[in-house]
């Protein structure tokens, strides 16, 4: 038996999980007892965890391996029954969610800072998911935070490291540590949802090609297994397929800015029919056709409109859920399908209750996230397979499918403008100033735009009746346009202001307009009302998606 040590510690006061877990710089996590304090605070809050099963793995970023060894030893000292760790310590976020559900685990720990850069100077993060497979709700994350402010000791086993590079079973005192293949369960789930033989037939025509850019992050091995091996997509389909600790120096965020190398390939004359990418931990997706970009908000609407053609969703959708800043394109599909569309605060955790209660089947966020009730996280490759299934059935281009959708439902022009790394105090003041203006804005007319609703979004969860307020400043106009302002809850440096802009256009003759042009008067108005230039001293956003 290895001995259990009780280590005295002092609390860190900054361990409050944000939109998606605790995220800090790697060096911040490497401070004395920092990770240990957080993990022990977590175990202290999980009543009845002794003897139970946990899933553990990360997106392979710098510090992943070391953190896993520390967590295993703390888990053993806290008498966790069994820990299932991904081979090489790797696990995508959706695969953890899948395995928690499939193996009926108590919960799972995911080591990732999602799309934030990695490497020694990059970011690291810890997320905890509960037994339904989804991110812990705020009641749990707040309890962990409260505990972390008081913690004065943690327990750790003095033992050798567990070899993570071979599959098999090990023991840390009474705790069983099983190194498992992290792809198996998730891949089987995908086969049960999508028509693999139809998709394979599409690739077999020889006329259909695709690229999947794994951005040197977690999805490389998953995409190779599914796309190249099971679906016959061809050996050079997966780009940047090896997970690297620093993601090859890139920013593993699949959007038009950080996914530029894929975008460039998709705009060449010889571009393939489909281009897709996923982020650091595999839960985001970007979908491109030949010279064509599908916005994530449109993506959700289009998946919903085609769901009845996909084996896993043939019986129809119970409802759709989208985060508040996501465009209202999905609402139009929900209306046509006569199902409910729920509007939740930003962050996947708010979808959990709706999925568990059977109120929603598909969920999505404007931030390149889509998923369904197949698990409790967004799932990047799932969205790609959904598209492949649509394309295999429709035998039309991505662009044709999207244009047909707009012609039927109208187009919601949509863009997000991010101002990154701003001074925190000033940026909070900007939001506060807007909040003060809200009562006076209702009914005001700006050019052809009249404001019909101006508030700070508050969500009433229809399942557990909890209320979450302060979720973003919302300006809604008579014609369905919206301007939304909120501060990011995932950044690790300064503050990030996000401005979301949306305008509905029913006329198909206007659908070809360039997005920033279609939104130009709303962009000006958004700047004017919040005085962005004056208050941030920035002349333009850092990232436009
Ligand atoms: C961002 C996105 C949000 C997403 C989260 C985690 O959070 O906006 O939709 O759920 O990352 O991937 P934010 O930085 O805006 O708080
Ligand atoms: Zn992610």
Coordinates of C-alpha atoms and ligand atoms in Angstrom, one line a residue:
X1 CA 0.0 0.0 0.0
X2 CA 1.2 3.5 -0.8
X3 CA 0.8 6.1 1.9
X4 CA -1.7 8.9 1.8
X5 CA -0.3 12.3 2.7
X6 CA -2.2 15.2 4.0
X7 CA -0.7 18.4 2.7
X8 CA -1.4 21.7 4.4
X9 CA -2.2 24.5 1.9
X10 CA -3.6 28.0 1.8
X11 CA -6.5 29.0 -0.5
X12 CA -6.2 30.9 -3.8
X13 CA -9.0 33.3 -4.1
X14 CA -9.4 33.2 -7.9
X15 CA -10.7 29.7 -8.5
X16 CA -14.2 30.6 -9.6
X17 CA -15.1 28.5 -12.8
X18 CA -16.2 30.7 -15.7
X19 CA -18.4 30.0 -18.8
X20 CA -16.6 26.7 -19.1
X21 CA -14.6 25.5 -16.2
X22 CA -11.5 27.0 -14.5
X23 CA -9.2 28.6 -17.1
X24 CA -5.9 30.2 -16.4
X25 CA -2.4 30.5 -17.8
X26 CA -0.3 27.3 -17.6
X27 CA 2.1 29.1 -15.3
X28 CA -0.8 30.1 -13.0
X29 CA -1.8 26.5 -12.7
X30 CA 1.8 25.5 -12.0
X31 CA 1.9 27.6 -8.8
X32 CA 2.4 25.6 -5.6
X33 CA -0.7 23.5 -4.8
X34 CA -2.9 25.5 -7.3
X35 CA -4.2 22.5 -9.2
X36 CA -4.2 20.3 -6.1
X37 CA -6.4 22.9 -4.2
X38 CA -8.9 23.0 -7.0
X39 CA -9.2 19.2 -7.4
X40 CA -9.5 18.6 -3.7
X41 CA -12.1 21.4 -3.5
X42 CA -14.0 19.5 -6.2
X43 CA -13.8 16.2 -4.4
X44 CA -14.8 17.8 -1.1
X45 CA -18.0 19.0 -2.8
X46 CA -18.9 15.7 -4.5
X47 CA -20.8 13.9 -1.9
X48 CA -20.8 10.1 -2.3
X49 CA -17.9 10.1 -4.8
X50 CA -15.9 7.5 -2.8
X51 CA -16.0 4.1 -4.5
X52 CA -17.5 5.6 -7.7
X53 CA -16.2 5.9 -11.3
X54 CA -14.7 9.0 -12.9
X55 CA -13.6 9.7 -16.5
X56 CA -10.4 11.6 -16.9
X57 CA -8.6 13.1 -19.9
X58 CA -7.6 16.2 -21.8
X59 CA -7.0 17.8 -25.1
X60 CA -3.3 17.1 -24.9
X61 CA -2.2 20.7 -24.3
X62 CA 1.0 21.5 -22.4
X63 CA 0.7 20.3 -18.7
X64 CA -1.9 17.6 -19.6
X65 CA 0.2 14.7 -18.6
X66 CA 1.6 16.1 -15.4
X67 CA -1.9 17.3 -14.3
X68 CA -3.4 13.8 -15.0
X69 CA -0.7 12.1 -12.7
X70 CA -1.5 14.6 -9.9
X71 CA -5.2 14.2 -10.3
X72 CA -4.9 10.3 -10.3
X73 CA -3.0 10.5 -7.0
X74 CA -5.5 12.9 -5.4
X75 CA -8.3 10.7 -6.6
X76 CA -6.8 7.6 -5.1
X77 CA -6.2 9.4 -1.8
X78 CA -9.9 10.4 -1.8
X79 CA -10.8 6.8 -2.4
X80 CA -12.4 7.1 -5.8
X81 CA -13.3 3.6 -6.9
X82 CA -12.2 3.6 -10.6
X83 CA -10.8 6.2 -13.0
X84 CA -11.0 5.6 -16.7
X85 CA -8.3 7.6 -18.4
X86 CA -7.9 8.2 -22.1
X87 CA -5.0 6.5 -23.9
X88 CA -2.0 8.9 -23.7
X89 CA -4.1 11.0 -21.4
X90 CA -6.2 12.2 -24.3
X91 CA -10.0 12.7 -24.5
X92 CA -12.1 15.1 -26.5
X93 CA -14.8 16.9 -24.5
X94 CA -17.7 15.2 -26.4
X95 CA -16.1 11.8 -26.0
X96 CA -15.8 12.3 -22.2
X97 CA -19.5 13.2 -22.1
X98 CA -20.3 10.1 -24.1
X99 CA -18.2 7.8 -21.9
X100 CA -19.7 9.2 -18.7
X101 CA -23.1 8.4 -20.0
X102 CA -22.3 5.0 -21.5
X103 CA -20.3 3.7 -18.5
X104 CA -22.7 5.3 -16.0
X105 CA -19.9 7.2 -14.3
X106 CA -20.3 9.6 -11.4
X107 CA -18.7 12.3 -13.5
X108 CA -15.7 13.3 -15.5
X109 CA -12.7 15.7 -15.4
X110 CA -11.7 17.3 -18.7
X111 CA -8.4 19.1 -18.9
X112 CA -8.7 21.8 -21.5
X113 CA -8.9 25.5 -22.2
X114 CA -10.9 24.7 -25.3
X115 CA -10.0 27.0 -28.2
X116 CA -7.5 29.1 -26.2
X117 CA -3.8 28.7 -27.3
X118 CA -1.6 26.1 -25.5
X119 CA 2.1 25.7 -24.8
X120 CA 4.0 26.8 -21.8
X121 CA 2.9 30.4 -22.2
X122 CA -0.6 29.4 -23.2
X123 CA -3.7 28.4 -21.2
X124 CA -4.8 25.4 -19.2
X125 CA -8.1 24.5 -17.8
X126 CA -10.2 22.1 -15.7
X127 CA -13.8 21.3 -16.3
X128 CA -16.0 19.0 -14.3
X129 CA -19.0 17.2 -15.9
X130 CA -21.7 15.4 -13.8
X131 CA -23.3 12.0 -14.2
X132 CA -25.6 13.2 -17.1
X133 CA -22.4 13.9 -19.1
X134 CA -22.7 17.7 -19.2
X135 CA -20.9 20.6 -17.6
X136 CA -21.6 20.9 -13.9
X137 CA -24.4 23.4 -13.2
X138 CA -23.7 26.7 -11.4
X139 CA -24.8 25.3 -8.1
X140 CA -21.9 22.8 -8.2
X141 CA -19.3 25.2 -9.6
X142 CA -20.2 27.9 -7.0
X143 CA -19.9 25.3 -4.3
X144 CA -16.4 24.3 -5.5
X145 CA -15.4 28.0 -5.6
X146 CA -16.7 28.5 -2.1
X147 CA -14.8 25.5 -0.9
X148 CA -11.6 26.6 -2.7
X149 CA -11.6 29.9 -0.7
X150 CA -11.4 27.9 2.6
X151 CA -9.4 24.9 1.8
X152 CA -6.5 24.2 4.2
X153 CA -5.4 20.7 3.2
X154 CA -5.5 18.2 0.4
X155 CA -4.9 14.4 0.3
X156 CA -2.5 12.8 -2.1
X157 CA -1.0 9.3 -2.6
X158 CA 2.7 8.9 -2.7
X159 CA 3.0 6.6 -5.7
X160 CA 4.7 6.1 -9.1
X161 CA 3.2 7.6 -12.2
X162 CA 0.7 5.5 -14.1
X163 CA 2.0 4.6 -17.7
X164 CA -0.6 6.2 -19.9
X165 CA 0.8 5.0 -23.2
X166 CA -0.4 1.5 -23.0
X167 CA -4.0 0.3 -22.6
X168 CA -4.6 -1.6 -19.5
X169 CA -5.5 -1.7 -15.8
X170 CA -3.4 -0.4 -12.9
X171 CA -4.0 0.0 -9.2
X172 CA -3.3 3.0 -6.9
X173 CA -4.1 1.4 -3.5
X174 CA -7.8 0.4 -3.9
X175 CA -8.4 2.7 -6.8
X176 CA -8.5 1.0 -10.2
X177 CA -7.0 3.1 -13.0
X178 CA -8.0 1.8 -16.5
X179 CA -6.3 3.3 -19.5
X180 CA -8.9 3.1 -22.3
X181 CA -9.3 3.8 -26.0
X182 CA -11.1 7.2 -25.9
X183 CA -12.6 6.8 -29.4
X184 CA -14.5 3.5 -29.2
X185 CA -17.7 4.5 -27.4
X186 CA -18.1 7.8 -29.2
X187 CA -17.5 6.3 -32.6
X188 CA -20.1 3.6 -32.0
X189 CA -22.6 6.4 -31.0
X190 CA -21.9 8.2 -34.3
X191 CA -22.6 5.0 -36.2
X192 CA -25.9 4.7 -34.5
X193 CA -27.0 8.2 -35.4
X194 CA -25.8 8.6 -39.0
X195 CA -26.2 6.6 -42.2
X196 CA -22.5 5.5 -42.6
X197 CA -23.2 3.4 -45.7
X198 CA -24.9 6.3 -47.5
X199 CA -22.0 8.7 -46.6
X200 CA -19.5 6.0 -47.7
X201 CA -21.3 5.8 -51.0
X202 CA -20.9 9.5 -51.5
X203 CA -17.1 9.3 -51.0
X204 CA -17.1 6.2 -53.3
X205 CA -18.4 8.2 -56.2
X206 CA -14.9 9.8 -56.4
X207 CA -16.4 13.2 -57.1
X208 CA -16.8 14.2 -53.5
X209 CA -13.8 15.3 -51.4
X210 CA -13.4 17.1 -48.1
X211 CA -10.9 18.5 -45.8
X212 CA -11.1 18.3 -42.0
X213 CA -8.7 20.6 -40.2
X214 CA -8.0 19.2 -36.7
X215 CA -5.8 22.2 -35.9
X216 CA -3.2 20.0 -34.3
X217 CA -5.6 19.5 -31.4
X218 CA -7.7 16.6 -30.1
X219 CA -9.9 15.6 -33.0
X220 CA -7.1 14.3 -35.3
X221 CA -7.3 10.7 -34.2
X222 CA -11.1 10.8 -34.0
X223 CA -11.4 12.2 -37.5
X224 CA -8.9 9.8 -39.0
X225 CA -10.8 6.9 -37.5
X226 CA -14.2 8.0 -38.7
X227 CA -13.6 9.9 -41.9
X228 CA -10.6 8.1 -43.4
X229 CA -10.9 4.6 -42.0
X230 CA -14.7 4.0 -41.6
X231 CA -16.1 6.3 -44.3
X232 CA -13.4 6.0 -46.9
X233 CA -12.8 9.7 -47.3
X234 CA -9.2 9.3 -48.6
X235 CA -5.9 9.4 -46.8
X236 CA -5.3 13.2 -47.0
X237 CA -8.7 14.3 -45.7
X238 CA -7.5 15.1 -42.2
X239 CA -5.2 18.1 -42.0
X240 CA -3.0 18.9 -38.9
X241 CA -4.1 15.6 -37.4
X242 CA -1.5 15.1 -34.7
X243 CA -2.5 16.5 -31.3
X244 CA 0.5 18.7 -30.2
X245 CA 1.0 20.3 -26.7
X246 CA 1.2 23.8 -28.3
X247 CA -1.2 23.0 -31.2
X248 CA 1.7 23.7 -33.5
X249 CA 1.8 27.3 -32.2
X250 CA -1.7 28.0 -33.6
X251 CA -4.8 29.2 -32.0
X252 CA -7.1 26.1 -32.1
X253 CA -10.3 28.0 -32.8
X254 CA -12.2 27.1 -35.9
X255 CA -13.4 30.5 -37.2
X256 CA -12.6 32.7 -40.2
X257 CA -9.7 34.3 -38.5
X258 CA -7.9 31.4 -36.7
X259 CA -9.0 28.8 -39.3
X260 CA -7.5 30.9 -42.1
X261 CA -5.4 28.2 -43.7
X262 CA -8.5 26.0 -44.2
X263 CA -10.5 28.9 -45.4
X264 CA -7.8 29.8 -48.0
X265 CA -7.9 26.2 -49.3
X266 CA -11.7 26.2 -49.5
X267 CA -11.6 29.4 -51.6
X268 CA -9.2 28.0 -54.2
X269 CA -10.5 27.0 -57.7
X270 CA -9.8 23.3 -57.0
X271 CA -11.4 23.4 -53.5
X272 CA -13.2 20.2 -52.3
X273 CA -17.0 20.1 -51.7
X274 CA -16.8 20.3 -47.9
X275 CA -14.3 21.9 -45.5
X276 CA -14.6 21.6 -41.7
X277 CA -12.6 22.2 -38.6
X278 CA -12.8 21.7 -34.8
X279 CA -11.2 23.3 -31.8
X280 CA -8.7 22.4 -29.1
X281 CA -11.0 20.0 -27.2
X282 CA -13.2 18.9 -30.1
X283 CA -16.5 20.5 -29.2
X284 CA -16.6 23.3 -31.8
X285 CA -17.1 23.1 -35.5
X286 CA -16.8 25.3 -38.6
X287 CA -18.5 24.2 -41.8
X288 CA -17.4 25.5 -45.2
X289 CA -18.5 24.7 -48.7
X290 CA -16.6 25.5 -51.8
X291 CA -16.0 29.3 -51.5
X292 CA -18.8 29.5 -48.9
X293 CA -19.0 29.9 -45.1
X294 CA -21.9 28.6 -43.1
X295 CA -22.5 30.7 -40.0
X296 CA -22.9 28.7 -36.8
X297 CA -26.3 30.2 -36.3
X298 CA -27.4 29.1 -39.8
X299 CA -25.8 25.8 -39.2
X300 CA -28.1 25.1 -36.2
X301 CA -31.2 26.1 -38.3
X302 CA -30.2 24.0 -41.3
X303 CA -29.4 20.9 -39.1
X304 CA -32.9 21.3 -37.5
X305 CA -34.6 21.7 -40.9
X306 CA -33.0 18.4 -42.2
X307 CA -33.1 16.4 -38.9
X308 CA -36.0 14.2 -40.1
X309 CA -33.7 12.9 -42.9
X310 CA -31.1 11.6 -40.5
X311 CA -31.6 8.1 -38.9
X312 CA -30.9 9.3 -35.3
X313 CA -33.5 12.1 -35.5
X314 CA -36.1 10.5 -37.9
X315 CA -38.8 10.6 -35.3
X316 CA -38.6 14.4 -35.1
X317 CA -37.3 17.0 -32.7
X318 CA -38.8 17.7 -29.3
X319 CA -37.6 21.3 -29.4
X320 CA -34.6 23.4 -30.3
X321 CA -32.5 25.5 -27.9
X322 CA -30.0 28.3 -28.7
X323 CA -28.0 30.7 -26.6
X324 CA -29.4 34.2 -26.4
X325 CA -26.8 35.8 -28.7
X326 CA -27.2 33.1 -31.3
X327 CA -29.3 34.4 -34.3
X328 CA -33.0 33.7 -34.5
X329 CA -32.7 31.6 -37.7
X330 CA -33.4 28.4 -35.7
X331 CA -36.6 30.0 -34.2
X332 CA -38.0 30.2 -37.8
X333 CA -37.4 26.5 -38.3
X334 CA -38.9 25.7 -34.9
X335 CA -42.0 27.7 -35.8
X336 CA -42.4 25.8 -39.1
X337 CA -42.0 22.5 -37.3
X338 CA -44.4 23.7 -34.6
X339 CA -41.9 23.0 -31.8
X340 CA -40.6 25.2 -29.1
X341 CA -37.4 27.2 -29.4
X342 CA -35.7 28.0 -26.0
X343 CA -33.3 30.9 -25.5
X344 CA -30.7 30.3 -22.8
X345 CA -27.7 32.2 -21.5
X346 CA -24.3 31.7 -23.1
X347 CA -22.6 28.4 -22.1
X348 CA -23.5 24.8 -22.9
X349 CA -24.4 24.1 -19.2
X350 CA -27.7 25.8 -19.7
X351 CA -28.8 23.2 -22.3
X352 CA -28.4 20.2 -19.9
X353 CA -31.8 20.5 -18.1
X354 CA -33.7 21.0 -21.4
X355 CA -32.0 17.9 -22.9
X356 CA -32.5 15.8 -19.8
X357 CA -36.2 16.8 -19.6
X358 CA -36.7 15.9 -23.2
X359 CA -37.7 19.5 -24.1
X360 CA -35.0 20.0 -26.6
X361 CA -33.3 17.7 -29.1
X362 CA -30.9 20.0 -30.9
X363 CA -28.9 22.9 -29.3
X364 CA -26.5 25.5 -30.7
X365 CA -24.5 28.6 -30.0
X366 CA -23.2 31.3 -32.4
X367 CA -19.7 30.5 -31.1
X368 CA -19.3 27.5 -33.5
X369 CA -21.1 25.1 -31.2
X370 CA -23.8 22.6 -32.1
X371 CA -25.0 19.3 -30.5
X372 CA -28.0 17.2 -29.6
X373 CA -29.4 14.9 -27.0
X374 CA -26.9 12.2 -28.0
X375 CA -24.6 13.6 -25.3
X376 CA -24.4 16.7 -23.1
X377 CA -21.7 18.7 -24.7
X378 CA -21.5 20.3 -28.1
X379 CA -19.8 18.0 -30.6
X380 CA -17.6 19.2 -33.5
X381 CA -17.3 16.1 -35.5
X382 CA -21.0 15.2 -34.9
X383 CA -21.9 18.4 -36.8
X384 CA -19.6 17.4 -39.7
X385 CA -21.2 14.0 -39.9
X386 CA -24.6 15.6 -39.8
X387 CA -23.6 17.6 -42.9
X388 CA -22.1 14.6 -44.6
X389 CA -25.4 12.8 -44.1
X390 CA -27.3 15.8 -45.5
X391 CA -25.0 16.0 -48.5
X392 CA -25.1 12.3 -49.1
X393 CA -28.9 12.5 -49.3
X394 CA -29.4 15.8 -51.1
X395 CA -26.4 15.4 -53.5
X396 CA -26.2 19.2 -53.8
X397 CA -23.5 21.7 -52.8
X398 CA -23.2 23.2 -49.3
X399 CA -23.9 26.6 -50.9
X400 CA -27.0 25.4 -52.7
X401 CA -28.4 23.8 -49.5
X402 CA -27.9 27.1 -47.5
X403 CA -29.4 29.3 -50.3
X404 CA -32.4 27.0 -50.5
X405 CA -32.8 27.3 -46.7
X406 CA -32.7 31.2 -46.9
X407 CA -35.2 31.2 -49.8
X408 CA -37.6 29.3 -47.6
X409 CA -37.1 30.8 -44.2
X410 CA -35.5 34.2 -45.0
X411 CA -31.9 35.1 -44.0
X412 CA -30.7 36.3 -40.6
X413 CA -27.6 38.3 -41.4
X414 CA -25.4 37.8 -38.4
X415 CA -21.9 38.8 -37.1
X416 CA -20.0 39.0 -33.9
X417 CA -17.4 41.7 -33.2
X418 CA -14.9 40.9 -30.4
X419 CA -12.7 43.5 -28.7
X420 CA -10.1 41.4 -26.9
X421 CA -7.8 42.1 -24.0
X422 CA -9.3 45.4 -22.9
X423 CA -8.7 46.8 -19.4
X424 CA -11.3 45.1 -17.1
X425 CA -12.5 48.0 -15.1
X426 CA -13.2 50.3 -18.1
X427 CA -15.0 47.5 -20.0
X428 CA -17.2 46.7 -17.0
X429 CA -18.0 50.3 -16.8
X430 CA -19.0 50.4 -20.5
X431 CA -21.5 47.6 -19.8
X432 CA -22.7 49.4 -16.6
X433 CA -23.2 52.6 -18.6
X434 CA -25.3 50.7 -21.1
X435 CA -27.3 49.1 -18.3
X436 CA -28.1 52.6 -16.9
X437 CA -29.4 53.7 -20.3
X438 CA -31.8 50.8 -20.8
X439 CA -35.0 52.3 -19.4
X440 CA -34.6 55.3 -21.7
X441 CA -33.9 53.3 -24.9
X442 CA -37.2 51.5 -25.2
X443 CA -39.3 53.1 -27.9
X444 CA -36.4 55.2 -29.3
X445 CA -36.0 55.5 -33.0
X446 CA -32.7 55.3 -34.8
X447 CA -33.0 55.8 -38.6
X448 CA -35.5 53.0 -39.5
X449 CA -34.8 51.1 -36.3
X450 CA -37.1 51.4 -33.4
X451 CA -36.1 49.7 -30.1
X452 CA -38.9 47.6 -28.7
X453 CA -37.0 45.8 -26.0
X454 CA -33.9 46.8 -24.0
X455 CA -32.9 44.7 -21.1
X456 CA -30.2 42.8 -19.3
X457 CA -31.0 39.2 -20.2
X458 CA -32.3 37.0 -17.4
X459 CA -33.1 33.3 -17.8
X460 CA -35.7 31.4 -16.0
X461 CA -34.9 27.7 -16.3
X462 CA -38.3 26.0 -17.1
X463 CA -37.0 22.7 -15.6
X464 CA -35.4 23.6 -12.2
X465 CA -37.0 27.1 -12.0
X466 CA -33.5 28.6 -11.3
X467 CA -33.0 32.2 -12.4
X468 CA -29.7 33.4 -14.0
X469 CA -29.5 37.2 -14.4
X470 CA -27.0 39.7 -15.9
X471 CA -26.4 37.6 -19.0
X472 CA -26.0 40.3 -21.6
X473 CA -27.4 43.7 -22.7
X474 CA -30.1 43.1 -25.3
X475 CA -31.5 45.6 -27.7
X476 CA -34.3 44.3 -29.9
X477 CA -35.8 46.2 -32.8
X478 CA -39.2 46.3 -34.3
X479 CA -38.0 44.5 -37.5
X480 CA -36.5 41.6 -35.6
X481 CA -32.9 43.1 -35.6
X482 CA -30.9 42.8 -32.5
X483 CA -27.7 44.2 -30.9
X484 CA -26.3 42.4 -27.9
X485 CA -23.4 43.3 -25.7
X486 CA -21.7 41.0 -23.2
X487 CA -18.4 40.3 -21.6
X488 CA -16.6 37.0 -22.2
X489 CA -16.4 34.5 -19.4
X490 CA -13.6 32.4 -20.8
X491 CA -10.8 34.8 -21.4
X492 CA -7.6 34.7 -19.3
X493 CA -6.2 38.2 -20.1
X494 CA -8.1 41.4 -19.4
X495 CA -11.7 41.6 -20.6
X496 CA -13.2 40.8 -24.0
X497 CA -16.2 42.7 -25.1
X498 CA -18.5 40.8 -27.5
X499 CA -21.0 42.7 -29.7
X500 CA -23.5 40.5 -31.6
X501 CA -25.4 41.9 -34.5
X502 CA -28.4 40.5 -36.3
X503 CA -30.8 41.6 -39.1
X504 CA -33.6 39.6 -40.7
X505 CA -34.0 39.8 -44.5
X506 CA -37.0 38.0 -46.1
X507 CA -36.2 39.2 -49.7
X508 CA -34.2 36.5 -51.6
X509 CA -32.9 39.3 -53.9
X510 CA -31.0 40.7 -51.0
X511 CA -29.6 37.5 -49.7
X512 CA -26.4 37.9 -51.7
X513 CA -25.3 41.0 -49.8
X514 CA -22.0 40.9 -47.9
X515 CA -22.7 40.4 -44.2
X516 CA -20.8 43.4 -42.9
X517 CA -22.5 45.6 -45.5
X518 CA -25.9 44.2 -44.7
X519 CA -25.3 45.0 -41.0
X520 CA -23.5 48.3 -41.5
X521 CA -26.1 50.6 -40.0
X522 CA -26.5 48.3 -36.9
X523 CA -22.8 48.2 -36.5
X524 CA -22.7 52.0 -36.4
X525 CA -25.6 52.2 -34.0
X526 CA -23.9 49.6 -31.7
X527 CA -20.8 51.7 -31.6
X528 CA -22.7 54.9 -31.1
X529 CA -24.9 53.6 -28.2
X530 CA -22.0 52.0 -26.3
X531 CA -19.4 54.6 -27.3
X532 CA -17.0 51.8 -28.0
X533 CA -14.4 53.8 -29.8
X534 CA -14.3 56.5 -27.2
X535 CA -14.3 54.1 -24.2
X536 CA -12.0 51.4 -25.5
X537 CA -9.7 53.5 -27.7
X538 CA -9.9 50.8 -30.3
X539 CA -10.8 51.7 -33.9
X540 CA -11.9 48.3 -34.8
X541 CA -12.7 44.8 -33.3
X542 CA -9.9 42.3 -32.8
X543 CA -11.9 39.5 -34.4
X544 CA -14.9 39.6 -36.6
X545 CA -16.8 36.4 -37.2
Ligands
LIG1 C1 -17.4 31.4 -25.3 C2 -18.6 31.4 -26.2 C3 -19.7 30.5 -25.6 C4 -19.2 29.1 -25.4 C5 -17.9 29.2 -24.5 C6 -17.2 27.9 -24.3 O1 -17.8 31.9 -24.0 O2 -19.1 32.7 -26.4 O3 -20.8 30.4 -26.5 O4 -20.1 28.3 -24.7 O5 -17.0 30.1 -25.1 O6 -16.8 27.3 -25.5 P1 -17.5 33.5 -23.6 O7 -16.1 33.7 -23.8 O8 -18.3 34.3 -24.6 O9 -18.0 33.6 -22.2
LIG2 ZN1 -14.0 23.7 -27.0

